[in-house]
CSV table of C-alpha atoms in Angstrom, one decimal:
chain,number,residue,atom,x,y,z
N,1,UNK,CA,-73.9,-35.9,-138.4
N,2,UNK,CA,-71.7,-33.3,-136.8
N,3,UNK,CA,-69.1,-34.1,-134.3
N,4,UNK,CA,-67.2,-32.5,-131.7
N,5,UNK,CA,-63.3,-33.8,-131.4
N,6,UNK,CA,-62.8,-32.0,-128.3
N,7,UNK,CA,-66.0,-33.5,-126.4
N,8,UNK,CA,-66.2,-36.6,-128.3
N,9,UNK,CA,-70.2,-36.2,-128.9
N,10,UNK,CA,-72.7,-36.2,-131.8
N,11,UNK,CA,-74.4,-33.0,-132.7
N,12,UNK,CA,-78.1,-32.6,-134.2
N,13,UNK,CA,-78.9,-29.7,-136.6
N,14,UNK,CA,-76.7,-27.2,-138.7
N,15,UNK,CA,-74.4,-26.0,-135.6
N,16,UNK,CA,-70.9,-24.0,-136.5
N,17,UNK,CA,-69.7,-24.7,-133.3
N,18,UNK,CA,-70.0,-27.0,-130.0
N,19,UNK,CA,-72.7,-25.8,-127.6
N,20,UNK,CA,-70.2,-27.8,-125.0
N,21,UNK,CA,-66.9,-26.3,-125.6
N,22,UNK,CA,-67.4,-23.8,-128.5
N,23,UNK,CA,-64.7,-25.4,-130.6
N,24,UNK,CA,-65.0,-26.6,-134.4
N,25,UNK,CA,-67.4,-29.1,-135.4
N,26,UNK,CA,-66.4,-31.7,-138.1
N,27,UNK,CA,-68.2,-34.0,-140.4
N,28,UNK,CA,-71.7,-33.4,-142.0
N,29,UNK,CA,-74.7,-30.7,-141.1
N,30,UNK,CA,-78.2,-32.4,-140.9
N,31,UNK,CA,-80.5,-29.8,-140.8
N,32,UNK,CA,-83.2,-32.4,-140.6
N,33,UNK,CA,-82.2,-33.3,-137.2
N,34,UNK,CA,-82.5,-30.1,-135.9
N,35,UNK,CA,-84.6,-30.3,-132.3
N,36,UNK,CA,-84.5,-27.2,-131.4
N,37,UNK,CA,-86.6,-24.2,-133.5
N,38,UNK,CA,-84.7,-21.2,-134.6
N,39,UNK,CA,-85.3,-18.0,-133.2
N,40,UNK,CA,-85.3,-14.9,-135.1
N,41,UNK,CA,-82.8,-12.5,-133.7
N,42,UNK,CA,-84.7,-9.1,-133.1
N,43,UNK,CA,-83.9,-6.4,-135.0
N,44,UNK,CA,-83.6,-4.3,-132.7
N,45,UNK,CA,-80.8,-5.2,-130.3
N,46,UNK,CA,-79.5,-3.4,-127.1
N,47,UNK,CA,-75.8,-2.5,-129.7
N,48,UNK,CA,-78.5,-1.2,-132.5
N,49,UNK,CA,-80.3,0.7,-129.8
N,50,UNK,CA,-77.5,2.4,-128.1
N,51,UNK,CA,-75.8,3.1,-131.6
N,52,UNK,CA,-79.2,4.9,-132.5
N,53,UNK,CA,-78.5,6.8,-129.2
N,54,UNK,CA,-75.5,7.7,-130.1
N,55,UNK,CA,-75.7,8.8,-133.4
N,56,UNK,CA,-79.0,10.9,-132.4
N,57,UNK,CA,-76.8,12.8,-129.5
N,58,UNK,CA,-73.9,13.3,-131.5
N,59,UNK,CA,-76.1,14.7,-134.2
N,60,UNK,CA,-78.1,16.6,-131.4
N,61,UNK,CA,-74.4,18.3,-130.8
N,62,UNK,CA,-72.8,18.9,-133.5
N,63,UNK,CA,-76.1,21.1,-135.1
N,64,UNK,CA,-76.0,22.9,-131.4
N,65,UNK,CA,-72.2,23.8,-132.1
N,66,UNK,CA,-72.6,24.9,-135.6
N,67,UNK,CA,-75.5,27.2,-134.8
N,68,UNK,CA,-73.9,28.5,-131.8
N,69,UNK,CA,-70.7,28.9,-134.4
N,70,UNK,CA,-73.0,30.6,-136.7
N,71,UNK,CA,-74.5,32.9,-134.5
N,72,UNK,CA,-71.0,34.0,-133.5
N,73,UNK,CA,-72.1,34.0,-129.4
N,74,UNK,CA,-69.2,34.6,-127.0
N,75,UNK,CA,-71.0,32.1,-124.9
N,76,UNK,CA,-70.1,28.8,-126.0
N,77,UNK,CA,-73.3,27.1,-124.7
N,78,UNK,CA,-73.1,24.3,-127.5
N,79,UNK,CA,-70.6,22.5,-125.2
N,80,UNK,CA,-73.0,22.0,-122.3
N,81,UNK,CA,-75.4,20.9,-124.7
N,82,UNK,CA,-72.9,18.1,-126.0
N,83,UNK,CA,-71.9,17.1,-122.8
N,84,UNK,CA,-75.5,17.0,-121.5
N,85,UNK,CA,-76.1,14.2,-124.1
N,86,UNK,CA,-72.9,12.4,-123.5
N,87,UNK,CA,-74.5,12.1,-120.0
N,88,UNK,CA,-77.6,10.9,-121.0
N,89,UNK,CA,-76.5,8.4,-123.6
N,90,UNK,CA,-74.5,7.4,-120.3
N,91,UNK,CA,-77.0,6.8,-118.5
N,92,UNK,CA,-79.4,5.3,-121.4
N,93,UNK,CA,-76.5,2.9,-122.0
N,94,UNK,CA,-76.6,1.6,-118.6
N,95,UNK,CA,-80.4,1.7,-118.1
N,96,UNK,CA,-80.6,-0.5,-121.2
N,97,UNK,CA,-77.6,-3.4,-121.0
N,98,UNK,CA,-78.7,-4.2,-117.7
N,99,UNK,CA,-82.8,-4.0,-118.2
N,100,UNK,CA,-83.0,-7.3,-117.4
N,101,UNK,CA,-81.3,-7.4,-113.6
N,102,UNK,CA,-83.2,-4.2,-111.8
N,103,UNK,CA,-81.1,-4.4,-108.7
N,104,UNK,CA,-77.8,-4.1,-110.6
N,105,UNK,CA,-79.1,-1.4,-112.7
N,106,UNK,CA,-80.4,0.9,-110.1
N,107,UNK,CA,-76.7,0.2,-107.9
N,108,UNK,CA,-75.0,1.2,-111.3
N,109,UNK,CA,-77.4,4.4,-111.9
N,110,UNK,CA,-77.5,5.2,-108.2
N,111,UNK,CA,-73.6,5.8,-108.8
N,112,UNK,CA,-73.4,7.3,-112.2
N,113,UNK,CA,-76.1,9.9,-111.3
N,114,UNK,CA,-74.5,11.4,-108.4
N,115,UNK,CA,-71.2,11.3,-109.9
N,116,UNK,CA,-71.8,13.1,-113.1
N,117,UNK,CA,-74.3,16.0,-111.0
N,118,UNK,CA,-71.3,16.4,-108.8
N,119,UNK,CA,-68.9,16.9,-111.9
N,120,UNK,CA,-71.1,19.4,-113.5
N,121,UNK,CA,-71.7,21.2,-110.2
N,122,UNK,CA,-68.0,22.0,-109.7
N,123,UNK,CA,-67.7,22.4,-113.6
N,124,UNK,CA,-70.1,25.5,-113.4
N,125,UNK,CA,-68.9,27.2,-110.1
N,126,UNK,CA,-69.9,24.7,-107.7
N,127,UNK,CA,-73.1,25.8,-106.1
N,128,UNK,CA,-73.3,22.6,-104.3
N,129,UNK,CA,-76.6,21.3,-105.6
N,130,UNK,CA,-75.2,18.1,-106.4
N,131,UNK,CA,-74.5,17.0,-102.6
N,132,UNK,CA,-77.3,18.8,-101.3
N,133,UNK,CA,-80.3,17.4,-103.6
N,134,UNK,CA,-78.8,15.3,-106.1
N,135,UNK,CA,-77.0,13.1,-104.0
N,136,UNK,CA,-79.3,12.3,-101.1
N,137,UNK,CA,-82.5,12.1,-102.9
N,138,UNK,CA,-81.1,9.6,-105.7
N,139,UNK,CA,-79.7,7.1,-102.8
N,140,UNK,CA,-82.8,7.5,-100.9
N,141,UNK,CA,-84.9,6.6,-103.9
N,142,UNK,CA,-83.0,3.8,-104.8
N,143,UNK,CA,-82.7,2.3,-101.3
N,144,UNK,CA,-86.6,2.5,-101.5
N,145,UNK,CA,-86.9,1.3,-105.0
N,146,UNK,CA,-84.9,-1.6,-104.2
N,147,UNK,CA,-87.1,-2.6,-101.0
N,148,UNK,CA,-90.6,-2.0,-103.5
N,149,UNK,CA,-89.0,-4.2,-106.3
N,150,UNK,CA,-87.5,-6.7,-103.8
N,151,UNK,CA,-91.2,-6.9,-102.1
N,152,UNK,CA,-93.4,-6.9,-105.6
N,153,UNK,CA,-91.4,-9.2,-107.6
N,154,UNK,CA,-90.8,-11.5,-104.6
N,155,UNK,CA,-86.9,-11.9,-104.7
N,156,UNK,CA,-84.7,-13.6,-102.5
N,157,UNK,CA,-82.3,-11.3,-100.5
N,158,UNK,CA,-79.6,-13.0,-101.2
N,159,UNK,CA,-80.0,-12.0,-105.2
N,160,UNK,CA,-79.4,-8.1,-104.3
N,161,UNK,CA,-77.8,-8.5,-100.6
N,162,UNK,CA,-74.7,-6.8,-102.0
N,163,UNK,CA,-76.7,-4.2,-104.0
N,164,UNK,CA,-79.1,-2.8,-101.1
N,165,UNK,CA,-75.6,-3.0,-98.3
N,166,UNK,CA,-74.2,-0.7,-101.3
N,167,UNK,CA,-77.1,1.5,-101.5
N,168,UNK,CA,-77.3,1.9,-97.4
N,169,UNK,CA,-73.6,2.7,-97.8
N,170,UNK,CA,-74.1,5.7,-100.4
N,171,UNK,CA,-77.2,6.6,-98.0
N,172,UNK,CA,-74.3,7.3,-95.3
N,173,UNK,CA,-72.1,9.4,-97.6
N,174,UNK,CA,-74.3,12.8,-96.9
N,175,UNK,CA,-74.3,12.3,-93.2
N,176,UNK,CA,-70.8,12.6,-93.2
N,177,UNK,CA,-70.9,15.5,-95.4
N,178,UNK,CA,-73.0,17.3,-92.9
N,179,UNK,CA,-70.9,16.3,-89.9
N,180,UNK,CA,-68.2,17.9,-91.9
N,181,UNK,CA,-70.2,20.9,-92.1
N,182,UNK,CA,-69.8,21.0,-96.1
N,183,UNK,CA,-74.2,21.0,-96.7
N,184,UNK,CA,-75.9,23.7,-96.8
N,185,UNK,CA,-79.6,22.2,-97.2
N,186,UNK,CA,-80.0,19.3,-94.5
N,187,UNK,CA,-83.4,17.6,-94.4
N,188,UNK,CA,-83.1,15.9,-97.9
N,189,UNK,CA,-79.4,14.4,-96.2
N,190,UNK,CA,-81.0,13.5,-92.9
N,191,UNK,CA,-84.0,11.8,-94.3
N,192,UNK,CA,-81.5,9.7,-96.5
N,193,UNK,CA,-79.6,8.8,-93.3
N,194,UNK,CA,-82.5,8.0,-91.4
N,195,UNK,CA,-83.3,5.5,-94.4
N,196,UNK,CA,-79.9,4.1,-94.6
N,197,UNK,CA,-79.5,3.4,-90.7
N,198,UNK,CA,-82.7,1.6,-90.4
N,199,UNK,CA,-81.8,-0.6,-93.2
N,200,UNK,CA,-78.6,-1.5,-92.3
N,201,UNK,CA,-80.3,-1.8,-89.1
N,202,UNK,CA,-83.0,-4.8,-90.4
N,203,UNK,CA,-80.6,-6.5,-92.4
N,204,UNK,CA,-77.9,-6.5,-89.5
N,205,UNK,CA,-80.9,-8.4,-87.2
N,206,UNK,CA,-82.7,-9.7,-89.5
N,207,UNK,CA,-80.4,-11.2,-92.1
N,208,UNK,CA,-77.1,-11.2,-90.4
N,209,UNK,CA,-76.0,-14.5,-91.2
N,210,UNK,CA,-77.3,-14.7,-94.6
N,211,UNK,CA,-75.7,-11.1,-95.2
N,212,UNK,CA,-72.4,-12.2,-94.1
N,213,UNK,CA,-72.4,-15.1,-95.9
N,214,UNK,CA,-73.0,-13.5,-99.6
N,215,UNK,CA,-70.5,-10.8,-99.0
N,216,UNK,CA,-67.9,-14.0,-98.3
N,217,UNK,CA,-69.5,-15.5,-101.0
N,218,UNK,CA,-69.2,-12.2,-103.4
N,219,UNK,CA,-66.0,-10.4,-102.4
N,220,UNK,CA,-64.5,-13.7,-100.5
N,221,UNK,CA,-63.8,-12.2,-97.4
């Protein structure tokens, strides 16, 4: 029978380690005493996934920058194609590690998503898509996606609290823009702020107390 020095208990099965501490086991496997079945590991994990990913993108850009080599263009339209992949894979990368916690995903894409649309806007001449669509629609949708999710899957508030106060506060950042004049397309910005301020509204009358007390809880104010 296996033992753990550290913990000072008996261990069934064929372990390599404690499942207490994680330290070194001594004495003798017995496989016969195994209680708990093994469970084949899936062959196709979230690493092997996003290493596919990867390898298909950087393929992807490297046969985009030798044709655009071979064809001898002045326009060296290869790179957009290589970073338009890296952003993806970015983007793939988050939407699959965090899969299994929806709220934390959508806080995480509803950040990348805006940030990399407002790096390729000024990267191409700033046209100032990126804060005039890009950015307003993507917090709206996620402030809304999070309220459907929240409602059809029956969580608690206080699982996401800090996620939806993050999203209403993103939802704010294109009514500033406009009261700083910098928008040049306004309804998709006010309908975002409209969204924002009425959540922030609810959860300030509704959930006050509760809200307060996961931020203290979260960022221990």
């Amino acid at each position: 029978m296996l033992r753990c020095p550290s913990c000072g208990v008996t261990v069934a099965g064929n372990k390599t380690s404690c499942p207490l501490c994680g330290g070194p086991l001594t004495g003798t496997p017995d496989p016969d005493s195994e209680i708990f079945p093994r469970i084949p590991k899936s062959r196709f994990t979230n690493q092997f996934i996003l290493r596919l990913l990867g390898l298909i993108a950087l393929a992807g850009s490297a046969i985009c920058i030798l044709i655009n080599y071979a064809l001898d263009s002045r326009i060296w339209w290869s790179l957009f194609v290589a970073l338009g992949a890296g952003c993806l894979w970015a983007a793939a990368a988050i939407g699959i590690s965090l899969r299994r916690d929806l709220m934390k995903n959508i806080a995480w894409q509803m950040l990348l998503i805006p940030t990399l649309s407002i790096l390729w806007d000024w990267g191409t001449g700033w046209c100032g898509w990126s804060i005039d669509y890009v950015l307003p629609c993507v917090s709206g949708a996620a402030l809304i996606t999070m309220c459907l999710l929240a409602r059809l899957l029956r969580l608690p508030l206080s699982s996401f609290a800090s996620r939806l106060l993050l999203a209403c506060l993103l939802g704010l950042v294109p009514a500033v823009l406009l009261a700083c004049g910098a928008l040049r397309v306004v309804i998709p910005s006010l309908i975002c702020s409209a969204l924002s301020i009425v959540a922030l509204c609810a959860l300030a009358l509704f959930f006050g107390p509760m809200l307060r007390a996961e931020l203290h809880r979260r960022l221990h104010l």
